[in-house]
Coordinates of C-alpha atoms in Angstrom, one line a residue:
Chain R
M12 CA -31.2 -60.3 -8.2
L13 CA -33.6 -58.1 -6.3
F14 CA -30.8 -57.1 -3.9
F15 CA -28.7 -56.1 -6.9
M16 CA -31.5 -54.0 -8.3
M17 CA -32.0 -52.3 -5.0
L18 CA -28.3 -51.5 -4.9
T19 CA -28.2 -49.9 -8.4
G20 CA -31.5 -48.1 -7.7
G21 CA -29.8 -45.9 -5.2
V22 CA -27.0 -44.9 -7.5
A23 CA -27.4 -42.3 -10.3
V24 CA -27.1 -44.4 -13.4
S25 CA -27.4 -43.0 -16.9
A26 CA -30.6 -44.1 -18.4
A27 CA -29.3 -44.6 -21.9
D28 CA -27.0 -47.3 -23.3
Q29 CA -26.1 -45.3 -26.4
H30 CA -25.0 -41.7 -26.4
I31 CA -23.3 -41.3 -29.8
Y32 CA -25.5 -41.2 -32.9
D33 CA -23.1 -40.7 -35.7
Q34 CA -25.4 -40.8 -38.7
A35 CA -23.0 -38.7 -40.8
D36 CA -20.2 -41.1 -40.2
L37 CA -17.8 -38.4 -38.9
L38 CA -16.1 -40.6 -36.3
T39 CA -13.8 -43.6 -36.6
E40 CA -14.9 -46.7 -34.6
A41 CA -12.1 -46.1 -32.1
E42 CA -13.2 -42.5 -31.6
E43 CA -16.8 -43.5 -31.3
S44 CA -16.2 -46.0 -28.6
E45 CA -13.8 -43.6 -26.7
L46 CA -16.5 -40.9 -26.8
E47 CA -19.2 -43.3 -25.8
A48 CA -17.2 -44.2 -22.7
L49 CA -16.6 -40.5 -21.9
A50 CA -20.3 -39.7 -22.4
A51 CA -21.4 -42.6 -20.2
E52 CA -18.9 -41.6 -17.4
Y53 CA -20.0 -37.9 -17.4
S54 CA -23.7 -38.8 -17.8
Q55 CA -23.5 -40.9 -14.6
Q56 CA -22.0 -38.1 -12.7
H57 CA -24.7 -35.5 -13.7
E58 CA -27.8 -37.6 -14.0
S59 CA -28.1 -35.9 -17.4
D60 CA -27.1 -37.7 -20.5
F61 CA -24.6 -36.2 -22.9
L62 CA -25.7 -37.0 -26.4
F63 CA -24.0 -36.5 -29.8
L64 CA -26.0 -36.5 -33.0
T65 CA -24.6 -36.1 -36.5
T66 CA -26.5 -36.1 -39.7
P67 CA -25.5 -35.8 -43.3
S68 CA -28.6 -33.7 -44.0
T69 CA -31.8 -32.6 -42.4
D70 CA -33.6 -32.6 -45.7
G71 CA -34.4 -28.9 -45.4
V72 CA -35.7 -29.1 -41.8
P73 CA -34.1 -26.5 -39.5
V74 CA -31.4 -28.1 -37.4
M75 CA -33.3 -27.0 -34.2
T76 CA -36.5 -28.8 -35.3
Y77 CA -34.5 -31.8 -36.4
M78 CA -32.8 -32.0 -33.0
G79 CA -36.1 -31.5 -31.2
D80 CA -37.7 -34.3 -33.1
F81 CA -34.8 -36.6 -32.4
F82 CA -34.8 -35.9 -28.7
D83 CA -38.6 -36.4 -28.4
G84 CA -38.1 -40.0 -29.8
W85 CA -35.0 -40.6 -27.7
A86 CA -36.6 -39.4 -24.4
V87 CA -39.6 -41.7 -24.9
E88 CA -37.4 -44.6 -25.8
N89 CA -35.0 -44.2 -22.9
G90 CA -37.4 -42.8 -20.3
Q91 CA -35.0 -39.9 -19.6
E92 CA -35.8 -36.2 -19.8
D93 CA -32.5 -34.7 -18.7
A94 CA -29.9 -34.4 -21.4
V95 CA -27.3 -32.3 -23.2
L96 CA -27.5 -32.8 -26.9
L97 CA -24.9 -31.6 -29.5
T98 CA -26.2 -31.9 -33.0
I99 CA -24.1 -31.4 -36.2
D100 CA -25.8 -31.0 -39.5
M101 CA -23.2 -31.5 -42.3
G102 CA -25.7 -30.5 -45.0
S103 CA -26.2 -26.9 -43.8
R104 CA -22.9 -27.0 -41.8
E105 CA -24.6 -26.0 -38.6
V106 CA -24.1 -27.1 -35.0
F107 CA -26.7 -26.8 -32.3
L108 CA -26.3 -27.4 -28.6
A109 CA -29.3 -27.9 -26.3
G110 CA -30.0 -28.6 -22.7
F111 CA -33.2 -30.5 -21.7
G112 CA -34.8 -31.1 -18.3
T113 CA -32.5 -30.1 -15.4
A114 CA -29.8 -29.2 -18.0
E115 CA -32.1 -26.5 -19.3
T116 CA -31.3 -24.5 -16.2
T117 CA -27.8 -25.7 -15.4
L118 CA -26.8 -25.2 -19.0
D119 CA -28.8 -22.1 -19.9
N120 CA -28.6 -20.1 -23.1
S121 CA -25.6 -18.0 -22.0
R122 CA -23.7 -21.1 -20.9
V123 CA -24.5 -22.8 -24.2
D124 CA -23.1 -19.8 -25.9
M125 CA -19.9 -20.1 -23.9
V126 CA -19.6 -23.8 -24.7
L127 CA -20.1 -23.0 -28.4
D128 CA -17.3 -20.4 -28.2
R129 CA -15.0 -23.2 -26.9
I130 CA -16.0 -25.8 -29.6
M131 CA -16.0 -23.7 -32.7
P132 CA -12.2 -23.9 -33.3
Y133 CA -12.6 -27.7 -33.4
M134 CA -15.6 -27.5 -35.7
R135 CA -13.7 -25.3 -38.2
I136 CA -10.8 -27.8 -38.5
G137 CA -13.2 -30.7 -38.8
D138 CA -12.3 -32.3 -35.4
Y139 CA -15.9 -33.3 -34.5
G140 CA -14.9 -35.8 -31.9
G141 CA -12.8 -33.1 -30.2
A142 CA -15.8 -30.8 -30.3
F143 CA -18.0 -33.3 -28.5
R144 CA -15.2 -34.1 -26.0
E145 CA -14.9 -30.3 -25.3
T146 CA -18.7 -30.1 -25.0
V147 CA -18.9 -32.8 -22.4
T148 CA -16.0 -31.6 -20.3
T149 CA -16.9 -27.9 -20.4
A150 CA -20.7 -28.3 -20.1
S151 CA -20.2 -30.8 -17.2
R152 CA -18.0 -28.2 -15.4
Y153 CA -20.5 -25.4 -16.1
M154 CA -23.4 -27.5 -14.8
E155 CA -21.8 -27.6 -11.4
F156 CA -22.2 -23.9 -11.0
R157 CA -25.4 -22.5 -9.6
P158 CA -27.8 -21.2 -12.3
G159 CA -27.2 -17.5 -12.9
A160 CA -23.5 -17.6 -12.0
N161 CA -21.0 -17.0 -14.7
P162 CA -18.7 -20.1 -14.7
E163 CA -16.0 -18.2 -16.6
S164 CA -15.8 -15.4 -14.1
I165 CA -12.2 -14.8 -13.0
F166 CA -13.4 -14.8 -9.4
F167 CA -14.3 -18.5 -9.6
K168 CA -10.8 -19.5 -10.9
T169 CA -8.7 -21.3 -8.4
W170 CA -5.5 -19.7 -9.7
F171 CA -7.0 -16.3 -9.3
Q172 CA -8.1 -17.0 -5.7
L173 CA -4.6 -18.4 -5.0
A174 CA -2.9 -15.4 -6.5
V175 CA -5.1 -13.0 -4.5
S176 CA -4.4 -14.9 -1.3
L177 CA -0.6 -14.9 -1.9
V178 CA -0.5 -11.2 -2.8
L179 CA -2.7 -10.2 0.2
G180 CA -0.5 -12.4 2.5
G181 CA 2.6 -10.8 1.1
V182 CA 1.3 -7.2 1.4
I183 CA 0.0 -7.7 5.0
V184 CA 3.2 -9.5 6.2
G185 CA 5.3 -7.0 4.3
S186 CA 3.7 -4.1 6.0
M187 CA 4.0 -5.8 9.4
V188 CA 7.7 -6.2 8.8
L189 CA 8.1 -2.6 7.7
N190 CA 6.0 -1.3 10.6
A191 CA 7.6 -3.6 13.2
G192 CA 9.9 -0.7 14.2
G193 CA 7.1 1.8 14.4
R194 CA 5.8 4.0 11.7
V195 CA 5.4 7.7 11.0
T196 CA 2.0 8.7 12.5
T197 CA 2.1 12.4 11.5
T198 CA -0.4 13.3 8.8
S199 CA -0.9 16.3 6.5
R200 CA -3.1 17.8 9.3
T201 CA -0.6 17.4 12.2
Y202 CA 1.1 20.8 11.7
F203 CA -1.5 22.4 9.5
D204 CA -2.6 25.9 10.5
G205 CA -6.2 26.0 9.4
N206 CA -6.7 29.6 10.5
N207 CA -4.1 31.0 8.2
T208 CA -4.3 28.6 5.2
R209 CA -6.8 29.7 2.6
V210 CA -7.4 29.7 -1.2
T211 CA -6.9 33.3 -2.2
S212 CA -7.8 33.0 -5.8
E213 CA -9.5 30.2 -7.8
R214 CA -10.6 29.9 -11.4
D215 CA -12.3 27.0 -13.3
R216 CA -12.8 28.0 -16.9
F217 CA -14.4 25.8 -19.5
R218 CA -12.0 25.2 -22.4
N219 CA -13.5 22.7 -24.9
K220 CA -15.5 19.6 -25.3
T221 CA -14.6 16.4 -27.1
V222 CA -17.1 13.6 -28.0
T223 CA -15.9 10.1 -29.0
R224 CA -18.2 7.5 -30.4
R225 CA -17.8 3.7 -30.1
R226 CA -20.0 1.2 -31.8
I227 CA -21.0 -1.7 -29.6
P228 CA -19.6 -4.7 -31.5
K229 CA -22.1 -7.2 -32.6
K230 CA -21.3 -10.6 -31.1
N231 CA -19.3 -12.4 -33.8
N232 CA -20.5 -16.0 -33.8
S233 CA -18.2 -17.1 -36.7
G234 CA -20.9 -18.0 -39.1
G235 CA -23.8 -16.4 -37.3
G236 CA -25.5 -17.5 -34.1
F237 CA -29.1 -18.6 -34.1
G238 CA -31.7 -20.3 -32.0
G239 CA -31.7 -19.9 -28.3
G240 CA -34.1 -21.9 -26.2
G241 CA -37.3 -23.3 -27.5
M242 CA -39.9 -26.1 -27.5
T243 CA -39.8 -29.4 -29.3
G244 CA -42.7 -30.8 -31.3
G245 CA -43.4 -33.1 -28.3
G246 CA -43.7 -30.1 -25.9
R247 CA -40.3 -30.4 -24.3
S248 CA -38.6 -27.0 -23.5
F249 CA -34.9 -26.6 -23.9
S250 CA -32.1 -24.1 -23.7
G251 CA -29.8 -23.8 -26.6
G252 CA -27.9 -22.1 -29.3
G253 CA -26.4 -22.7 -32.7
R254 CA -23.7 -21.6 -35.0
G255 CA -22.7 -22.1 -38.6
F256 CA -19.2 -23.4 -39.3
Chain J
M1 CA 38.0 29.1 25.5
V2 CA 38.9 31.1 22.4
I3 CA 41.1 34.1 23.0
Q4 CA 41.5 36.7 20.2
Y5 CA 43.9 39.6 20.2
K6 CA 42.5 42.7 18.5
C7 CA 44.8 45.3 16.9
P8 CA 44.6 48.6 18.9
N9 CA 45.0 50.5 15.6
C10 CA 42.5 48.9 13.3
G11 CA 40.7 46.2 15.3
S12 CA 41.8 43.3 13.1
D13 CA 42.8 40.0 14.6
M14 CA 46.5 39.9 15.3
A15 CA 48.6 36.8 14.8
F16 CA 51.8 35.6 16.3
D17 CA 54.7 36.3 13.9
A18 CA 57.4 33.6 14.4
E19 CA 60.1 35.8 12.8
S20 CA 59.9 38.7 15.1
G21 CA 58.4 36.9 18.0
K22 CA 55.7 39.6 18.3
L23 CA 52.0 39.9 17.6
S24 CA 51.6 41.3 14.2
C25 CA 48.6 42.9 12.4
P26 CA 48.3 41.6 8.9
N27 CA 46.1 44.6 8.0
C28 CA 48.1 47.7 9.1
G29 CA 51.4 46.1 9.9
R30 CA 51.5 47.1 13.6
Q31 CA 53.6 44.9 15.9
D32 CA 53.3 44.6 19.7
N33 CA 55.1 42.7 22.5
I34 CA 53.1 39.9 23.8
E35 CA 53.9 40.7 27.5
T36 CA 52.8 44.4 27.2
F37 CA 49.7 43.8 25.0
P38 CA 46.9 45.9 26.5
E39 CA 44.3 43.8 28.4
E40 CA 41.3 45.6 27.0
N41 CA 42.2 44.3 23.5
I42 CA 42.1 40.6 24.6
E43 CA 38.7 39.1 23.8
R44 CA 37.9 35.8 25.5
K45 CA 35.0 33.6 24.3
L46 CA 33.8 30.0 24.6
D47 CA 34.7 27.8 21.7
P48 CA 31.6 25.6 21.1
E49 CA 33.8 22.9 19.4
E50 CA 36.1 22.6 22.5
A51 CA 35.7 19.8 25.1
K52 CA 35.8 21.3 28.5
E53 CA 36.6 20.5 32.1
Y54 CA 33.9 20.9 34.7
H55 CA 34.0 20.2 38.4
C56 CA 31.3 18.3 40.2
E57 CA 29.9 20.4 43.1
N58 CA 29.2 17.3 45.0
C59 CA 32.5 15.4 45.0
G60 CA 34.9 17.7 43.3
A61 CA 35.7 15.2 40.5
V62 CA 36.6 16.5 37.1
I63 CA 33.9 16.0 34.5
L64 CA 35.1 15.8 30.9
T65 CA 32.4 16.0 28.3
E66 CA 32.0 16.3 24.5
A67 CA 31.5 19.7 23.1
E68 CA 27.8 18.9 22.3
T69 CA 26.9 17.9 25.8
T70 CA 24.8 20.4 27.8
A71 CA 23.6 18.2 30.6
T72 CA 25.1 15.0 32.0
H73 CA 25.9 13.0 35.2
C74 CA 29.1 12.9 37.3
S75 CA 30.7 9.6 36.4
F76 CA 31.9 9.3 40.0
C77 CA 29.0 10.2 42.3
G78 CA 26.2 10.2 39.7
A79 CA 25.1 13.7 40.5
P80 CA 23.2 15.5 37.6
V81 CA 25.2 18.3 36.1
V82 CA 23.9 21.1 33.8
L83 CA 26.6 22.8 31.9
A84 CA 25.1 26.3 31.9
D85 CA 27.6 28.1 29.8
R86 CA 26.7 25.8 26.9
L87 CA 23.1 26.9 27.1
T88 CA 23.5 30.6 26.9
G89 CA 23.3 33.1 24.0
D90 CA 22.8 31.4 20.7
L91 CA 22.9 28.0 22.3
A92 CA 20.0 28.7 24.7
P93 CA 16.9 26.7 23.8
A94 CA 13.7 28.7 23.5
K95 CA 11.3 25.9 24.4
V96 CA 11.4 22.5 26.1
I97 CA 8.9 19.6 26.4
P98 CA 9.6 18.1 29.8
F99 CA 9.7 14.3 30.4
T100 CA 6.3 13.1 31.5
I101 CA 7.3 9.4 31.6
S102 CA 9.6 8.3 34.4
K103 CA 12.4 5.7 34.0
E104 CA 10.3 3.1 35.7
E105 CA 7.3 3.8 33.5
A106 CA 9.6 3.8 30.5
V107 CA 11.0 0.4 31.4
A108 CA 7.5 -1.1 31.9
A109 CA 6.2 0.4 28.7
F110 CA 9.2 -0.9 26.7
R111 CA 8.7 -4.4 28.2
E112 CA 5.1 -4.3 27.2
W113 CA 6.0 -3.2 23.7
T114 CA 8.4 -6.1 23.3
K115 CA 5.6 -8.5 24.2
N116 CA 3.5 -7.2 21.4
G117 CA 6.0 -7.9 18.7
R118 CA 4.1 -10.2 16.4
L119 CA 7.2 -11.0 14.3
T120 CA 9.9 -10.8 16.9
P121 CA 11.7 -14.0 18.1
R122 CA 10.4 -15.6 21.3
G123 CA 13.4 -14.7 23.4
F124 CA 13.2 -11.0 22.5
M125 CA 9.7 -10.8 23.8
S126 CA 10.7 -11.4 27.5
G127 CA 11.8 -7.8 27.6
D128 CA 14.4 -8.4 30.3
R129 CA 17.5 -7.7 28.3
I130 CA 17.6 -3.9 28.7
K131 CA 21.3 -3.1 28.9
K132 CA 20.9 0.7 29.4
M133 CA 18.1 3.2 29.4
T134 CA 19.1 6.9 29.0
G135 CA 16.8 9.8 29.3
M136 CA 18.0 12.6 27.0
Y137 CA 16.8 15.9 25.6
V138 CA 17.3 15.9 21.9
P139 CA 17.7 19.3 20.1
F140 CA 15.0 20.1 17.5
W141 CA 14.3 23.1 15.5
L142 CA 10.6 23.9 15.2
Y143 CA 9.6 26.0 12.2
D144 CA 6.5 28.1 11.7
I145 CA 6.2 28.2 7.9
D146 CA 4.3 30.6 5.7
G147 CA 4.1 30.0 2.1
T148 CA 2.2 30.4 -1.1
A149 CA 1.2 27.9 -3.8
E150 CA 0.1 28.6 -7.3
V151 CA -1.2 25.8 -9.4
A152 CA -2.5 25.5 -12.9
A153 CA -4.1 22.3 -14.1
I154 CA -6.4 20.8 -16.7
G155 CA -9.4 19.2 -15.2
T156 CA -11.7 16.9 -17.1
R157 CA -15.3 15.8 -16.6
V158 CA -16.3 12.7 -18.4
R159 CA -19.8 11.5 -19.2
N160 CA -20.7 8.2 -20.9
Y161 CA -24.1 7.6 -22.4
Q162 CA -25.6 5.1 -24.9
R163 CA -27.9 5.8 -27.9
G164 CA -28.8 2.7 -29.9
D165 CA -25.8 0.6 -30.6
T166 CA -23.3 3.5 -30.0
I167 CA -21.6 4.5 -26.8
Y168 CA -20.8 8.2 -26.6
T169 CA -18.0 9.6 -24.3
E170 CA -18.3 13.3 -23.7
T171 CA -15.2 15.0 -22.2
D172 CA -15.3 18.6 -20.9
F173 CA -11.9 20.2 -20.4
Y174 CA -11.4 23.0 -17.9
D175 CA -8.5 25.3 -17.1
V176 CA -8.1 25.2 -13.3
Y177 CA -6.1 27.8 -11.3
R178 CA -5.6 28.0 -7.6
A179 CA -3.6 30.5 -5.5
I180 CA -3.2 29.4 -1.9
D181 CA -1.8 31.0 1.2
L182 CA -0.2 28.3 3.4
S183 CA 0.6 28.1 7.0
Y184 CA 2.2 25.2 9.0
L185 CA 3.1 25.6 12.7
K186 CA 6.0 24.1 14.6
V187 CA 7.2 21.6 12.1
P188 CA 10.1 19.7 13.8
A189 CA 13.5 18.6 12.5
D190 CA 16.0 17.0 14.8
A191 CA 19.3 19.0 15.0
S192 CA 21.5 16.3 16.4
E193 CA 24.0 14.5 14.2
K194 CA 24.0 11.5 16.5
M195 CA 20.3 10.9 16.3
D196 CA 18.9 8.9 13.4
D197 CA 16.5 11.2 11.5
E198 CA 14.2 8.4 10.5
L199 CA 13.9 7.3 14.1
M200 CA 13.2 10.8 15.3
D201 CA 10.6 11.3 12.6
K202 CA 8.8 8.2 13.8
L203 CA 8.7 9.5 17.4
E204 CA 6.5 12.4 16.3
P205 CA 4.0 13.9 17.0
Y206 CA 4.7 15.5 20.3
D207 CA 1.9 17.2 22.2
Y208 CA 2.7 20.9 21.9
R209 CA 0.3 21.8 24.7
E210 CA 3.1 20.7 27.0
L211 CA 5.6 23.0 25.3
K212 CA 7.3 25.2 28.0
D213 CA 9.6 28.1 28.0
F214 CA 13.1 26.7 28.6
R215 CA 14.4 26.6 32.2
M216 CA 17.6 24.9 33.3
P217 CA 16.1 22.7 36.1
Y218 CA 14.2 20.7 33.4
L219 CA 17.5 19.2 32.4
A220 CA 18.6 18.0 35.8
G221 CA 19.0 14.3 35.9
F222 CA 18.9 13.8 32.1
L223 CA 21.4 14.0 29.3
A224 CA 21.1 16.9 26.9
E225 CA 22.7 17.7 23.6
K226 CA 23.2 21.0 21.9
Y227 CA 22.4 21.3 18.2
D228 CA 24.9 20.2 15.5
Y229 CA 22.9 21.9 12.6
D230 CA 21.5 25.3 12.7
D231 CA 18.0 26.2 11.5
E232 CA 19.3 27.3 8.0
A233 CA 21.0 23.9 7.5
L234 CA 17.8 22.0 8.3
F235 CA 15.2 24.1 6.5
S236 CA 15.5 22.2 3.2
R237 CA 14.7 19.0 5.1
V238 CA 11.6 20.6 6.6
E239 CA 10.6 21.8 3.2
S240 CA 10.8 18.3 1.8
K241 CA 8.8 17.1 4.8
I242 CA 5.9 19.5 4.2
V243 CA 5.7 19.4 0.4
P244 CA 3.6 16.2 0.4
Y245 CA 1.3 17.9 3.0
I246 CA 1.0 20.9 0.7
D247 CA 0.3 18.6 -2.3
S248 CA -2.5 16.9 -0.4
Y249 CA -4.0 20.2 0.6
I250 CA -3.9 21.5 -3.0
H251 CA -5.6 18.3 -4.1
T252 CA -8.5 19.0 -1.7
T253 CA -9.1 22.4 -3.2
I254 CA -9.7 21.0 -6.7
S255 CA -12.7 18.8 -6.7
G256 CA -15.5 17.6 -9.0
Y257 CA -13.2 16.5 -11.8
S258 CA -12.7 13.0 -13.3
T259 CA -9.0 13.7 -13.8
V260 CA -6.7 16.5 -12.9
S261 CA -3.3 16.9 -14.5
Y262 CA -1.1 19.7 -13.3
T263 CA 0.6 21.9 -15.9
N264 CA 2.3 24.2 -13.4
K265 CA 2.9 24.0 -9.7
Q266 CA 4.9 26.5 -7.8
I267 CA 5.3 26.2 -4.0
Q268 CA 7.2 28.8 -2.0
A269 CA 7.8 28.1 1.6
N270 CA 9.3 30.7 4.0
K271 CA 10.4 30.5 7.6
K272 CA 8.3 32.7 9.8
N273 CA 9.5 31.7 13.2
V274 CA 12.1 29.2 14.4
Y275 CA 12.3 27.8 17.9
Y276 CA 15.3 25.9 19.3
T277 CA 13.6 23.3 21.4
L278 CA 14.5 20.2 23.4
F279 CA 12.3 17.1 23.1
P280 CA 12.4 14.3 25.6
V281 CA 13.6 10.9 24.4
W282 CA 14.3 7.7 26.3
M283 CA 17.1 5.8 24.5
V284 CA 16.9 2.0 25.1
Y285 CA 19.9 -0.2 24.5
Y286 CA 18.7 -3.8 24.3
D287 CA 20.9 -6.9 24.1
F288 CA 19.7 -9.8 22.0
E289 CA 21.7 -12.7 20.5
N290 CA 25.0 -10.8 21.1
K291 CA 23.8 -7.8 19.2
E292 CA 22.9 -4.4 20.6
H293 CA 19.6 -3.1 19.4
T294 CA 18.8 0.6 19.8
F295 CA 15.2 1.8 20.4
A296 CA 13.9 5.3 21.1
M297 CA 10.8 6.1 23.2
N298 CA 9.0 9.4 23.1
G299 CA 9.5 10.7 26.6
Q300 CA 6.1 12.4 26.5
T301 CA 3.7 10.0 24.7
G302 CA 5.5 6.7 25.3
K303 CA 5.6 5.8 21.6
V304 CA 8.4 3.3 20.9
V305 CA 10.3 3.1 17.6
G306 CA 13.4 1.1 16.4
K307 CA 14.2 -1.9 14.4
P308 CA 13.5 -5.1 16.3
P309 CA 14.9 -8.5 15.2
I310 CA 12.5 -10.3 12.9
S311 CA 11.9 -14.1 13.2
G312 CA 11.8 -15.8 9.8
G313 CA 9.7 -18.6 11.2
K314 CA 7.1 -16.1 12.4
V315 CA 7.1 -14.3 9.1
A316 CA 6.5 -17.6 7.3
A317 CA 3.8 -18.6 9.8
W318 CA 1.9 -15.3 9.5
F319 CA 2.2 -15.3 5.7
T320 CA 0.9 -18.9 5.5
G321 CA -1.9 -18.2 7.9
I322 CA -3.1 -15.1 6.1
A323 CA -2.8 -16.6 2.6
A324 CA -4.5 -19.8 3.6
S325 CA -7.4 -18.1 5.5
T326 CA -7.8 -15.7 2.6
F327 CA -7.9 -18.6 0.1
V328 CA -10.5 -20.4 2.2
A329 CA -12.6 -17.2 2.6
L330 CA -12.4 -16.6 -1.2
K331 CA -13.5 -20.2 -1.8
A332 CA -16.4 -19.8 0.6
V333 CA -17.5 -16.5 -1.0
A334 CA -17.2 -18.0 -4.5
Y335 CA -19.2 -21.0 -3.4
A336 CA -21.9 -18.8 -1.9
M337 CA -22.0 -16.9 -5.2
G338 CA -22.8 -20.1 -7.0
G339 CA -19.3 -21.3 -7.7
V340 CA -17.7 -24.7 -7.1
L341 CA -15.3 -25.6 -4.3
W342 CA -12.7 -26.9 -6.7

């Protein structure tokens, strides 16, 4: 028994047994068990638990506060401070995503915002299970990137790196093939007579000026974004962001 | 040899009249007996189109050449022959750049060049399949060009700034005008029909510090051709060659603008001087896989040009190597910037 405990002690095991808290009854039983398995799998990989909380109403408490209070209780109960928590309040029709502990830096406010961009289409059509599934997979991927890096940067996309490599390979080898038989090495200076070439007349006359204005578009959060990071009642800081749906 | 019979009356060319059997003038109608036609009215001159017999001073053999050949070798004893009468008058070159690379040096340089072919098949790289190497003087016209360019353009200067939540783009428009006197010296164009223009262009540039006044002895031991195209015929080609040069010079005279769009561009190029010149070229005939490949080497600088065979396998290997190493490098950079390996 002691040997078994020593074995498991060396492996990153998710601290929590339960990850789905569907108080608003938005998921079917099959969906709930599927998402539970998904959350457990990803939680084990990241040493941060992926939690899903739904509530029919917060009784007038802001969703951010409600989420904070829930996490304070959950953290004490499970002895785990690192988590990603997606909260859906059906009363105010708001969704809030937060990162606690190590997830506060690996899933910072800007990354939370990007995850919310990805899950809002699911929220609007009422596919809340799909929203959590997308949260887990996308947040998990983002958390692998070093804090500060933009995980959606095209430079990090494998297809882009592959395309650049193929284009560069093609251009270099193509030019090697073209230049295999020698190339023209004369330039515009080869036969140029600098002593007798000159500008004899030049004129630069101002004609007119145009000014165009463009408003910087306000970020459309489809129902208005709110929140950002903060502190729970129990003194736990978090990154986060919320949207109405 | 061209012989012309001039009419003693009016100086027109007389022609043989088959009906009367006499020389007849189409201009004034005069007729003369062929036998008694005065010698002073017979004009003899060399026909440049005509193939001609020459006798080798060494062995006495008859040397038959094409009309364009001005220097050759006796095919019997190998003695170098310069056909002087094809290098006189209008056919006389003004300048020549002598060979500075000997045949031995040319062979060695060519072999070295074949070894450096990154995409050529392995067998080609041994460089020991030279079938023939011929040193020849290729006729070129060198043009001194004077010209003028007048350009009108609209230039813009763009400035962006932000005030509050508004981005302002301020664009100033300018009328730009430039008048330019242009001069280009000794722009070459090869005047031989046999020579591939693209190949000859790639052999440039020649070092004009070695340009000498033409002397017959420079040609001894080499082949030489006379021009097929005169300077008038090639001027349009030279013009098209220098237009990009002129464009790039014009571009350097208009600076400080975000964008420049030309509304009018007039370029006038005029011939100032023309020099009929012979440039040294080693022609290399190389056998590979039952095909003859022709290469040219600048007889002054040693630059080699020509289309070598390309190995598909090597192309694929280079492409794969470059693409794979670029991909790995991009992955490494992305990882260093905080990305993930996959």
